[in-house]
Amino acid sequence: DEGGTGTGARVLVLALELGGGAARCMSGTSQPLPSPTGAECCTPSGHPPSCGSTLRPERFVTVPHSPPFTCYVAQPPGGAPARGVILVVHDIFGPRSGRHARICDELAAAGFVAACPDLIGDADERASALNPGWPSSKAHEVGIVCHLVYRIRWMLKAAAAGKRMDEIGRKLAATLHYCRGAHPHAIAACGAVGFCWGGGVVARLLSEAGAERLPVPLVGGVGFHPSHRGWEAADVARPLLLAPAGDDPAAVQPGGALAQPLADRFGGACAAVPFPEMLHGWMTRGPLADAAIERDYQRGMRLAVEWLGERMKA
């Protein structure tokens, strides 16, 4: 109302007050937030964000930096020699969401040091948003406004991160230096795998300018359901394998404006590998109770391990 004392005004004030904290004002106790960047890096038909879970929370470490940031680091079991380091570049929902930790654990089981740093800088907040604790009695009153507030805030953070590639590069360089302390010899070989927004980051890291940001150049990278924004195929200087979902844009599909130049430049090993039955986001947040998603998740993990492993042997 005009005096600002109505329900709508109170809800908006409450939402804005909560805007800087862990996003707990949800419209239910188990529903995930809708994609905050559907037009930017996720398809409208893609999988929504999902809660993250890990059996090894101690693997979230603090990496020295200015400011410090968190990173999930998994190492080969039993102190086995590492085949190399794989940077896991998270999707737009952050490293504490979905299966990012599990993917790192599986890469470590395959013999790699796997590290997934928080590149946007609000992983804890996003994790809280995906694991809501707001009382259900308040959900109806504040849910819609809070969804809007966090959609806007996450879009702004994602856009800012996209423009801060230098800072992202510095975080990834700090991550590699951290891994060097645990596995000095593994740092000689480094690859990357990215998801959604992270797929676009990996593409930019594989440019000549991206290589200058890292202490060790990447031997190559894999982009699952990758963002097609913010990078050009002509700038990619090292092998990049795209693995699009069926609903991803034509540019990243086999023969597309981004995929075909990569195959032409780097050969058949970089021909895009489509997953036509999958929806965008299946690797990090598609429900594995679905047999087809479980099948193609396992297929995707084998693809990443084998493709990156071959390049790290060279």
XYZ file of C-alpha atoms in Angstrom, residues 86 131 223 242 286:
5
model
C 42.116 -32.241 -13.078
C 18.995 -26.769 1.403
C 32.940 -29.374 -21.453
C 32.364 -30.761 -26.098
C 20.177 -34.974 -13.164
